XYZ file of C-alpha atoms in Angstrom:
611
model
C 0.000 0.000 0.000
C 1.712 3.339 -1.048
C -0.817 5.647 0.786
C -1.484 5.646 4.392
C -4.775 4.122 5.798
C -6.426 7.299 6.368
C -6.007 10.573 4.795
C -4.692 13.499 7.290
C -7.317 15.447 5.656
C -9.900 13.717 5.618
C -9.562 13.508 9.391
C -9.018 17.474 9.404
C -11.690 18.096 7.477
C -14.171 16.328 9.983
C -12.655 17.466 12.879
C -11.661 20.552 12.570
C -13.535 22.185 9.460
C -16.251 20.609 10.482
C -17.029 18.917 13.867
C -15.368 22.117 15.657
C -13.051 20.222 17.625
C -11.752 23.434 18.739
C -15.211 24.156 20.606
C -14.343 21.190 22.590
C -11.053 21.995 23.940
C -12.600 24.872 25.448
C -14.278 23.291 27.502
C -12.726 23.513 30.947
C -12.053 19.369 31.347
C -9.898 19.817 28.234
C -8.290 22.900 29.179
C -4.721 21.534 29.337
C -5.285 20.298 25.185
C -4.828 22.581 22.204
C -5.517 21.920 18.426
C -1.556 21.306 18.062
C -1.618 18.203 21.116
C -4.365 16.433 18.976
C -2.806 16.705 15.820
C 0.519 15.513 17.311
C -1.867 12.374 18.868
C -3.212 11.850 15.622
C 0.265 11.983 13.538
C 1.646 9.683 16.295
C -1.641 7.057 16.064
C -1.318 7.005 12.147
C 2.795 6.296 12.035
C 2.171 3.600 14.670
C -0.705 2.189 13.082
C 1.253 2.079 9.593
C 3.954 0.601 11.302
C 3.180 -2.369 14.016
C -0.868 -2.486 13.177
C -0.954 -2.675 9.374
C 2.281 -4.688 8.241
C 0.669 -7.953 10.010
C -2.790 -7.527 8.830
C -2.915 -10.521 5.769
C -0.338 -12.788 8.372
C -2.692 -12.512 11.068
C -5.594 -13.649 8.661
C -3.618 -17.055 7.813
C -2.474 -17.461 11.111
C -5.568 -17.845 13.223
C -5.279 -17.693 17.218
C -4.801 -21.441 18.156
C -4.826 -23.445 21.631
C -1.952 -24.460 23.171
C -2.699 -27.128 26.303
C -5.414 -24.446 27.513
C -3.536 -21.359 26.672
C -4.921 -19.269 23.350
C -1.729 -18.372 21.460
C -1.899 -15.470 18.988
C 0.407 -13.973 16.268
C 3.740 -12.368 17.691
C 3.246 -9.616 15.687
C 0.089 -8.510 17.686
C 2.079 -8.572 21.340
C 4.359 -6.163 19.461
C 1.770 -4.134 17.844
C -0.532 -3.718 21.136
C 2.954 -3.171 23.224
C 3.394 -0.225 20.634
C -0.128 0.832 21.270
C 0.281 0.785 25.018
C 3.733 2.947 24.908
C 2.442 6.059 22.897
C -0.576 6.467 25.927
C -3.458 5.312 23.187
C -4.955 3.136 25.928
C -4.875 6.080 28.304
C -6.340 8.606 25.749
C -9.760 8.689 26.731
C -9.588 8.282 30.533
C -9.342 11.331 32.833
C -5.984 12.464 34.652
C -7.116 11.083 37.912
C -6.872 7.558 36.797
C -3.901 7.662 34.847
C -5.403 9.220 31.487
C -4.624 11.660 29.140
C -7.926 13.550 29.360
C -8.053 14.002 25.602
C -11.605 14.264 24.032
C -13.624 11.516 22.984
C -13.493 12.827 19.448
C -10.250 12.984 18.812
C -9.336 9.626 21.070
C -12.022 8.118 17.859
C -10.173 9.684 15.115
C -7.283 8.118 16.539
C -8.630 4.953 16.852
C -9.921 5.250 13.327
C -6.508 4.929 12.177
C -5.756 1.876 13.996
C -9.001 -0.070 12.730
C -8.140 1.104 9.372
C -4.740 -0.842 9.239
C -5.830 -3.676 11.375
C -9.432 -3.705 12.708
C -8.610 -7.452 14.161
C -5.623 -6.298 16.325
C -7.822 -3.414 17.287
C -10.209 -5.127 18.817
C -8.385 -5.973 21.951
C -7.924 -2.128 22.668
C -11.352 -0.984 21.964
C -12.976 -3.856 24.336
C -10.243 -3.387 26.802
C -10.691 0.450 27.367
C -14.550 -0.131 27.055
C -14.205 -2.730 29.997
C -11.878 0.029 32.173
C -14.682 2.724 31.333
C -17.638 0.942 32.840
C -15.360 0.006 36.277
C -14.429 3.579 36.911
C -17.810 4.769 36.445
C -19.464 1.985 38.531
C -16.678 0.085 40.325
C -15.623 0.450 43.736
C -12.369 1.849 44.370
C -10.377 -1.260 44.914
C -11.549 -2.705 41.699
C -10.681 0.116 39.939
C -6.837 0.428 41.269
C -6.850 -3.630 40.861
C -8.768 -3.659 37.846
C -9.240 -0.797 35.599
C -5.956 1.382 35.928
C -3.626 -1.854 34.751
C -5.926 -1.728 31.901
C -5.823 1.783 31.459
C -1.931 1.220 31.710
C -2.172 -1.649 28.681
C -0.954 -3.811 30.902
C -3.541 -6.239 31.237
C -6.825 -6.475 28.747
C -10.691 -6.935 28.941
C -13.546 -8.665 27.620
C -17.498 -8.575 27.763
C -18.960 -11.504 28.745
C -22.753 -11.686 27.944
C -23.661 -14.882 24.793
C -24.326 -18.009 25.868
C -24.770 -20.929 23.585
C -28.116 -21.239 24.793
C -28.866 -17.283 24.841
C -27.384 -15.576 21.699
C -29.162 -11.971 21.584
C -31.688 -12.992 24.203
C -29.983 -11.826 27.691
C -32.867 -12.576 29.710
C -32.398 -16.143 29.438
C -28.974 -16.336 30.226
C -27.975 -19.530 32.803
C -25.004 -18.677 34.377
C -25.137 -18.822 37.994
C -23.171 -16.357 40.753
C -23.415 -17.801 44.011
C -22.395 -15.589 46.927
C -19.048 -16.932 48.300
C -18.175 -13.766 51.264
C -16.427 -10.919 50.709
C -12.886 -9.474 50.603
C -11.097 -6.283 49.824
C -12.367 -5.940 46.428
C -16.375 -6.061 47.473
C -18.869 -8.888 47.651
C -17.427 -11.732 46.319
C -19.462 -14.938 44.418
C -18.509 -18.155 42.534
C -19.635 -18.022 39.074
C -20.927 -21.315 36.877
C -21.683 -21.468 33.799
C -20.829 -20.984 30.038
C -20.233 -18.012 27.715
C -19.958 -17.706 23.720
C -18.389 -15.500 20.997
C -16.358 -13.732 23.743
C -13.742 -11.919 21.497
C -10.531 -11.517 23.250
C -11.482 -14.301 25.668
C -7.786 -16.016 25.812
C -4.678 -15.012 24.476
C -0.855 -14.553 25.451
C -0.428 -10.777 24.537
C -1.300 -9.018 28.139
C -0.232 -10.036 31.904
C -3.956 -10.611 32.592
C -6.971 -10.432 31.353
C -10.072 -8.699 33.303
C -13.948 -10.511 32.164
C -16.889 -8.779 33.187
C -19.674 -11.419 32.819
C -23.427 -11.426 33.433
C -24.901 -14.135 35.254
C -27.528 -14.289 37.683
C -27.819 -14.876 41.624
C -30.277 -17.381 42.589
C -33.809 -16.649 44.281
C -33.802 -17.552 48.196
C -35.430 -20.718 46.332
C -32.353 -21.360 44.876
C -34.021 -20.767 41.426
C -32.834 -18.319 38.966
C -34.799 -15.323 38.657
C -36.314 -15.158 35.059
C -36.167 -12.191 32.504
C -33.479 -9.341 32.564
C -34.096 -8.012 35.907
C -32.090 -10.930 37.328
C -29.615 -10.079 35.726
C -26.449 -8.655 37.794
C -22.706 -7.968 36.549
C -19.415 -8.949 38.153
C -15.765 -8.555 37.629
C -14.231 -12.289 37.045
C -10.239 -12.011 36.502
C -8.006 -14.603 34.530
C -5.362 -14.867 37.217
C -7.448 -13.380 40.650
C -5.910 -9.501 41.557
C -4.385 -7.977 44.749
C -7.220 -7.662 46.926
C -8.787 -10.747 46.399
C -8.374 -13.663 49.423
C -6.865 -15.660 46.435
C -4.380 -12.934 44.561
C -2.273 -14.510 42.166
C -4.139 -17.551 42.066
C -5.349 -19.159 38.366
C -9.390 -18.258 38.258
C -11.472 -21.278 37.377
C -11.762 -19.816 34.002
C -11.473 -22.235 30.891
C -11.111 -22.368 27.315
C -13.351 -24.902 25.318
C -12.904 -23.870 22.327
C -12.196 -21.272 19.746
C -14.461 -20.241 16.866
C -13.137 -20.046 13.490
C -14.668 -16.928 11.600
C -14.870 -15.604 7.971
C -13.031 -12.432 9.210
C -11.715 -10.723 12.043
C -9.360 -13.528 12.135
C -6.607 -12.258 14.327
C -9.242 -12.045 17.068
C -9.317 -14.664 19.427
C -12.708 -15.703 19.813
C -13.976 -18.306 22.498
C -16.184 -20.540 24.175
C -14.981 -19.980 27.935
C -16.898 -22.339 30.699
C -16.993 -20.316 34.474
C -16.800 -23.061 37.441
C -15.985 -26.387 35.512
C -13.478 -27.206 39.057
C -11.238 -29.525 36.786
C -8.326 -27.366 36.114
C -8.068 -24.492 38.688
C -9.823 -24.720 42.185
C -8.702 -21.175 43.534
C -8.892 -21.434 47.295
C -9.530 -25.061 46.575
C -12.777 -24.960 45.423
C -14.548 -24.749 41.988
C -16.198 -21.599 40.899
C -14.375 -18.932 39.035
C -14.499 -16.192 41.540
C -15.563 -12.736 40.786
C -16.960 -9.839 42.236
C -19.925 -7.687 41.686
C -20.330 -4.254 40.166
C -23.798 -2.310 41.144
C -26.332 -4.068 42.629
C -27.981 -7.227 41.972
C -30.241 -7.277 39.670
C -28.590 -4.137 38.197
C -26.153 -5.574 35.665
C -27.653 -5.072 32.967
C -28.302 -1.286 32.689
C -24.633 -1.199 33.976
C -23.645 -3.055 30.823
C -25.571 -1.188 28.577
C -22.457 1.588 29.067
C -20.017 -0.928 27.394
C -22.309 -2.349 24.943
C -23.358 0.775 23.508
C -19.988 2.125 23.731
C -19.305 -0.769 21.883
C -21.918 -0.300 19.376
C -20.434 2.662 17.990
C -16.622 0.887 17.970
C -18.306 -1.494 16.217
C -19.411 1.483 13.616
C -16.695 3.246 13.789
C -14.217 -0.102 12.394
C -16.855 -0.854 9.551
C -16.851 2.858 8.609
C -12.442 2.449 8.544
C -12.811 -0.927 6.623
C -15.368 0.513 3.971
C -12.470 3.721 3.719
C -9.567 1.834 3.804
C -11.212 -0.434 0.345
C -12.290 2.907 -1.115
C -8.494 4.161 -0.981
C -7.438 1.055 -2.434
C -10.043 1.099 -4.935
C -8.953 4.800 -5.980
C -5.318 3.538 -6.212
C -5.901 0.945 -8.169
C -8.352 2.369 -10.558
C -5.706 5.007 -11.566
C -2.970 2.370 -11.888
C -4.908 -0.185 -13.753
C -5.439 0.602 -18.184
C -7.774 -0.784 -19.823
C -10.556 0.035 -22.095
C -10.995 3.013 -24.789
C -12.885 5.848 -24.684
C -15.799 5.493 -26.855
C -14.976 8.343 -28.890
C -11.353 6.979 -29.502
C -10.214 5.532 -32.424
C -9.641 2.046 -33.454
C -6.154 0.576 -31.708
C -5.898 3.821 -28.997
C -3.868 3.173 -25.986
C -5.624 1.583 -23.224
C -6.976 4.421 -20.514
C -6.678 4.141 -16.718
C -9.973 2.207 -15.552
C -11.071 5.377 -13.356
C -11.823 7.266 -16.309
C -14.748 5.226 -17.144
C -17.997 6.444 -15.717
C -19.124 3.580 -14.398
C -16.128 2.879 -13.130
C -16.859 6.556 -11.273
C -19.802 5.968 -10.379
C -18.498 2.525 -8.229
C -16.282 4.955 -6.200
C -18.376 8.096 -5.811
C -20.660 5.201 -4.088
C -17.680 4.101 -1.743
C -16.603 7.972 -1.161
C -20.556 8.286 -0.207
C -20.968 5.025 1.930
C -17.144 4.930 3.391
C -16.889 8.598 4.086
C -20.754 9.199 5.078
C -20.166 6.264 7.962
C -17.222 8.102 9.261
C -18.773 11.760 9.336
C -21.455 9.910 11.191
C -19.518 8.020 14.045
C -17.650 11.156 14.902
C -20.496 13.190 15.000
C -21.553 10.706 17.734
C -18.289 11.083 19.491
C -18.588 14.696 19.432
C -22.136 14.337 21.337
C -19.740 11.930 23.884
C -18.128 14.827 24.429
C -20.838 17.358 24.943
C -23.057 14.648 27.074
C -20.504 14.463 29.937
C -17.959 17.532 29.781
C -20.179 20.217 27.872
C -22.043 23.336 29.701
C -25.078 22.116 31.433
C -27.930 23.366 30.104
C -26.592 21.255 27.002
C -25.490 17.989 28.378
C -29.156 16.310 28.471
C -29.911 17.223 24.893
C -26.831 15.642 24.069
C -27.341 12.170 25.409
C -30.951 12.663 24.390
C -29.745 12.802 20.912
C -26.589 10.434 21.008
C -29.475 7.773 22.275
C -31.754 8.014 19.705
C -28.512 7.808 16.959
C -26.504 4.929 18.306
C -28.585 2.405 16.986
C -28.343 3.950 13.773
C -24.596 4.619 14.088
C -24.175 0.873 14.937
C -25.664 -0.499 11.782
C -25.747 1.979 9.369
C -22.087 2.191 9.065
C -21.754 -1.931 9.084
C -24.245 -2.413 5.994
C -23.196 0.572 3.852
C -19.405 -0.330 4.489
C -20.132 -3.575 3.612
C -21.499 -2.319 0.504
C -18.499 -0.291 -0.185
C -16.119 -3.655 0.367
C -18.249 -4.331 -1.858
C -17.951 -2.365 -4.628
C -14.151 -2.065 -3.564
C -13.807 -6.114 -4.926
C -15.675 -4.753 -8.249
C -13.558 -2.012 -9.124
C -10.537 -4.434 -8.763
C -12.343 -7.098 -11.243
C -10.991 -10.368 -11.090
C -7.781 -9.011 -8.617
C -10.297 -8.446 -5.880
C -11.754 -11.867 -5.996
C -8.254 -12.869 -4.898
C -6.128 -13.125 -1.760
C -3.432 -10.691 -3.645
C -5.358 -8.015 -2.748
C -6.739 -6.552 0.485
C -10.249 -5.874 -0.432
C -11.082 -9.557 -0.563
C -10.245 -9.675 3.634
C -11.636 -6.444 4.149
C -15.013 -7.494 2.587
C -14.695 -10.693 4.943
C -13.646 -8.874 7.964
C -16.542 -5.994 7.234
C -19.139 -8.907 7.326
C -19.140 -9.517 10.809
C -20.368 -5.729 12.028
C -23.924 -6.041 10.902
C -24.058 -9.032 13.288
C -21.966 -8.629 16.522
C -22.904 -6.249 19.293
C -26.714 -6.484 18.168
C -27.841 -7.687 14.592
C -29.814 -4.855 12.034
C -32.980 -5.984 13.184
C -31.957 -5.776 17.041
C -30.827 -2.092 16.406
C -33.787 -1.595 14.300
C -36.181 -3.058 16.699
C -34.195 -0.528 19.193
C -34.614 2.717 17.139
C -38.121 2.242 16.385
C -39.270 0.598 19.810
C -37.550 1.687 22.378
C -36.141 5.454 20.656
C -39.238 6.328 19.019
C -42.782 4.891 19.549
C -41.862 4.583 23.157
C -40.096 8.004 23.394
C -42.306 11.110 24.251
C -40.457 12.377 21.320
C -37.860 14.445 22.916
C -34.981 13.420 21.203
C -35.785 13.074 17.731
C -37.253 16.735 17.490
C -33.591 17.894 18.779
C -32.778 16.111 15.414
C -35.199 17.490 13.842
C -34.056 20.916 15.314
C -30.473 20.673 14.019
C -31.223 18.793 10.894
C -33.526 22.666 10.097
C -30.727 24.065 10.926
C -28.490 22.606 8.197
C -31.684 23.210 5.484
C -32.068 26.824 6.164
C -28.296 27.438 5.809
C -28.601 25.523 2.561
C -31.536 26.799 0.982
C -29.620 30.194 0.050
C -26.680 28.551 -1.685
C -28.166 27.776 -5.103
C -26.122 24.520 -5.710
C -27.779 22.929 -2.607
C -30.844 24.386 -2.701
C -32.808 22.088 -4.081
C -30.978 19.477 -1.672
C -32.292 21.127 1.541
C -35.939 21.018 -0.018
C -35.528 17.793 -0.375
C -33.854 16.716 2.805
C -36.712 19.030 4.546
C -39.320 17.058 2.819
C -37.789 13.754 3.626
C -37.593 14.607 7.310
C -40.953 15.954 7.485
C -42.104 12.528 5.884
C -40.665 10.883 8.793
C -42.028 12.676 11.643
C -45.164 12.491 10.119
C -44.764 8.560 9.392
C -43.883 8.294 13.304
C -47.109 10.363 14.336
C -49.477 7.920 12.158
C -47.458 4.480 14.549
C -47.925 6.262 17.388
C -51.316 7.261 16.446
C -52.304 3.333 15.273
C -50.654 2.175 18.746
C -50.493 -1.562 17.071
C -46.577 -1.510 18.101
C -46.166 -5.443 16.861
C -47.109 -4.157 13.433
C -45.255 -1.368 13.494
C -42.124 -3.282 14.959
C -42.609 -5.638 12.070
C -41.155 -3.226 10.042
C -38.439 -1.980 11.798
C -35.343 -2.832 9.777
C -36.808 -0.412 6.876
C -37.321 2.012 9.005
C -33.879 2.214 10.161
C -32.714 1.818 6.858
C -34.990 5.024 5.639
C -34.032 6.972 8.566
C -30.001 6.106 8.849
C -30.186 7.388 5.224
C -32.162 10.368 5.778
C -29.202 10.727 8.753
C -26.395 10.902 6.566
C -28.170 13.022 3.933
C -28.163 15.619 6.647
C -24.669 15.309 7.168
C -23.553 15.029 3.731
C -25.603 18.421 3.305
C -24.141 20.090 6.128
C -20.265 19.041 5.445
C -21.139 19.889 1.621
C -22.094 23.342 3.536
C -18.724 23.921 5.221
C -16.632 22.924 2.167
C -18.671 25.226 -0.475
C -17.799 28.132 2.689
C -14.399 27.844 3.831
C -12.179 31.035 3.626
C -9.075 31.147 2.019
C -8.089 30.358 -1.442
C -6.868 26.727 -1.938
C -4.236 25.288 -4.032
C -5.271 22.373 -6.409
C -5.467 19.809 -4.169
C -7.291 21.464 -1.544
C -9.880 22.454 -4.444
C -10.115 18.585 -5.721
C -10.594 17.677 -1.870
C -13.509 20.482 -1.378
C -15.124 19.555 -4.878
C -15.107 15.696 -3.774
C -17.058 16.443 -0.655
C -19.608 18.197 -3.073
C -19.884 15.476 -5.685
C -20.529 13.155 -2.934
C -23.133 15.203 -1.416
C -25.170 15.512 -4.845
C -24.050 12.030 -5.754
C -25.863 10.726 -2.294
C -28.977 13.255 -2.869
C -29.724 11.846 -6.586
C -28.719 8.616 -5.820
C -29.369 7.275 -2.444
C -31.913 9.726 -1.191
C -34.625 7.963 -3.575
C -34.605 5.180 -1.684
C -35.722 6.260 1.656
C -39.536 7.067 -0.050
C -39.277 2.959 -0.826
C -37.920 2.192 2.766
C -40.925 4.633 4.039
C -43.548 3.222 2.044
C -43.046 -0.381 3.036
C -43.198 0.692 7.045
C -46.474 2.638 6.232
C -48.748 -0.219 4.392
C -47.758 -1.884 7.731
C -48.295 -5.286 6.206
C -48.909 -8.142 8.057
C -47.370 -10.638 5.580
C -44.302 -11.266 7.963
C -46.681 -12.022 11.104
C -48.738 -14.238 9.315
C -47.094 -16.588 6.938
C -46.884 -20.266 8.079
C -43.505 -20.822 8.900
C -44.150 -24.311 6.644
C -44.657 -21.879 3.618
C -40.563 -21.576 3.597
């Protein structure tokens, strides 16, 4: 690869042109940052990301984690890479000074890890779950777990996991099995012995950190002894490979096991497991069987606890299937300029062959990836910005913030995985033959991009989400501050006659929506509304990134200064994609619309014998 994994201006654009970074570090908890300290992070995250993360991306795709007598073993290459991570402070980027952090805002600590999921999205994965897992203990850990815990993490020294799948379970929490008997307590809290099994834990074993940190949900039994059914028995505890200072058992081997390892079509340099809590065979800690662990919250209150990580997660999960859509797109653009072949029509008999990218269709294949790739990105940050203003922004702001980052993480979850898997997509076309290959990239990054519409919450669990919980069930709050901001963007547009007619559009769209929402509420037959909620979500992410194609086409129509050639090719690219995504993509949210109005009830009412 001859170009870097991300762009320094794309990242400049969306930051600072756009997002207002600088608004941020005014803000007094990032008082000690400038514009100069992020860029520095950022030109630090993309040299070590082109050097440790991105050389070992294809090896770490043939060399799949593997078991060695109980221990996962993954590629060498990884330790070195996540030891690299670790030294420049990227695992300490988010967190606040107190506990050992850099205190740098959520938006730019994104952009940073944008660059890192760009070159390696597989290796990345043990950072992103690891500082997710240190995020919920300091906000809802006791103080021992956090100094045992959390600030080793927060150090890089040891990693984390979420524990929630079981093979019995999947999606469905509230029918989890695994039992947490209380067992005392010690330093660390109230302490329990935990039974059961957990799948698809990513990160679950390997040999790259000094320990690793699992915070599992399982449930405490009834004073029947009986497990208490639905979510609200659910409760969360801290459950350590190798058990912490603190613990009556420190440095003892936690009854922990691997059973297996799942082999996946990508993300292949993630270990992946099957881990079994309490099997008694292997470790005994304190000589008896149970892995121990300890609980965060109260019982019963796990869940809501874990809804922190998991949406957290939910836009990580975004955020690396916006960078894998971009990172194809780039390669796509490189190659199409490298690769001849073809003629104009116009041309003579016998011409010279022409680089593939001056084709039109050819064109029109990356002006779709710019859209999708570039259009996922804008989005994801915009939700880290609203991270930002949620917990450090003036007050009178902070609740419309988190009113508005609710309602869009669904959206910023899946929108992002299906429309970067469509640019992977188109990525493999524009490379022909080449891309159906293992020569090239795009063929992984397709495979690895597969996975995000599935993990942390399918489409039509984030769908059911949006539409269920975010809107019919919401007094409506947070989608008119969309609405709101969204105006905002179409008045500013309507007076700039090449986006115009855009803002109509987008005003007419939106007004659609909220107007489609009224008539659900209004028919209050939620099942047959819910029916439909993977369209909707599809209509509305689109109508989402319409917005925000508008309102970035906005700032790069207005920016001061005169630019040199490339800066005018970059500005004029933003515009093309805007119009491309109006008179291509916006069409399809009246079709996405149409089928959740008719409301039909062929779904609920075909025999499942029919298939």
């Amino acid at each position: 690869m001859t170009t870097p994994p991300v762009r320094a201006r794309d990242l400049g654009f969306l930051l600072h042109d756009w997002l207002s970074l600088e608004g941020l570090l005014a803000y007094p908890h990032f008082q000690d940052h400038g514009r100069e300290t992020v860029d520095a992070m950022l030109d630090i995250a993309g040299r070590v990301a082109a050097d440790t993360f991105l050389p070992h991306y294809k090896a770490a795709d043939q060399h799949e984690p593997h078991l060695v007598d109980g221990q996962v073993r993954i590629l060498p290459a990884i330790h070195q890479a996540l030891a690299a991570f670790a030294e420049v402070g990227m695992f300490a980027a988010p967190f606040d000074a107190e506990v050992g952090g850099l205190q740098l805002p959520h938006l730019a600590y994104s952009a940073a890890m944008a660059q890192f999921m760009a070159a390696n999205v597989a290796t990345a994965a043990y950072p992103m779950l690891t500082m997710g897992n240190a995020e919920l203990l300091v906000r809802y850990a006791g103080a021992a777990l956090v100094r045992a815990c959390a600030l080793p993490e927060i150090q890089g020294r040891y990693f984390g996991t979420m524990c929630l799948s079981e093979p019995q379970a999947g999606s469905s929490l509230a029918d989890i099995a695994t039992r947490a008997v209380p067992d005392g307590s010690d330093e660390l809290g109230p302490r329990y012995r935990l039974f059961g099994n957990k799948m698809w834990i990513s990160g679950g074993d390997q040999d790259a950190s000094a320990n690793i940190i699992h915070l599992v949900l399982a449930k405490v039994p009834g004073p029947d002894g009986k497990l208490i059914p639905g979510t609200q028995g659910i409760s969360l505890f801290v459950v350590p490979k190798v058990l912490v200072d603190g613990s009556a058992f420190a440095g003892q081997r936690n009854d922990v096991v691997v059973a297996g390892l799942n082999h996946k079509m990508g993300y292949r340099g993630t270990a992946n497991c099957l881990l079994n809590f309490g099997e008694g065979a292997h470790h005994r800690p304190g000589g008896e069987a149970g892995a121990v662990g300890y609980r965060v919250g109260g019982v019963g209150q796990g869940l809501p606890i874990m809804f922190q990580m998991m949406n957290s997660a939910r836009i990580s999960v975004g955020l690396g299937a916006a960078m894998l859509g971009y990172r194809g797109y780039r390669l796509a653009v490189e190659y199409a300029r490298d690769r001849r072949q073809g003629r104009p029509l116009a041309a003579q008999k016998g011409g010279a062959p022409i680089a593939i990218i001056d084709h039109p269709d050819v064109r029109r294949l990356l002006l779709a990836q710019k859209a999708y790739a570039e259009g996922a990105l804008a989005l994801v940050l915009y939700c880290a910005r609203l991270v930002d203003e949620e917990r450090h922004g003036p007050a009178e702001g902070r609740t419309e913030a988190g009113s508005l980052l609710g309602l869009l993480t669904p959206v910023a979850k899946t929108w992002p995985a299906e429309w970067g898997l469509a640019a992977n997509d188109l990525a493999i076309q524009v490379h022909g033959g080449y891309g159906y290959t293992r020569d090239f990239d795009v063929e992984q990054l397709y495979r690895d991009n597969r996975l995000n519409p599935i993990h942390e919450g399918t489409t039509g669990i984030q769908g059911l989400d949006l539409m269920g919980r975010k809107t019919l069930r919401d007094d409506g709050a947070s989608l008119a501050i969309l609405r709101r901001r969204v105006q905002a963007t179409v008045e500013r547009a309507r007076h700039l006659p090449a986006l115009a007619d855009f803002a109509h559009v987008l005003d007419v769209t939106w007004a659609r929506i909220g107007a489609l929402v009224g008539h659900l509420k209004a028919a209050g037959d939620d099942a047959a509304s819910l029916a439909q909620a993977t369209p909707f979500l599809s209509a509305f992410g689109h109508a989402l990134v319409a917005w925000q194609w508008l309102d970035q086409a906005l700032v790069a129509g207005t920016l001061d200064a005169a630019p040199d050639a490339e800066e005018a090719a970059f500005r004029a690219g933003k515009l093309a994609a805007c119009r491309f995504f109006f008179e291509t993509e916006v069409p399809r949210i009246d079709v996405w619309l149409g089928i959740v109005g008719r409301r039909s009830d062929l779904t609920q009412t075909i025999d499942p014998a029919a298939f």
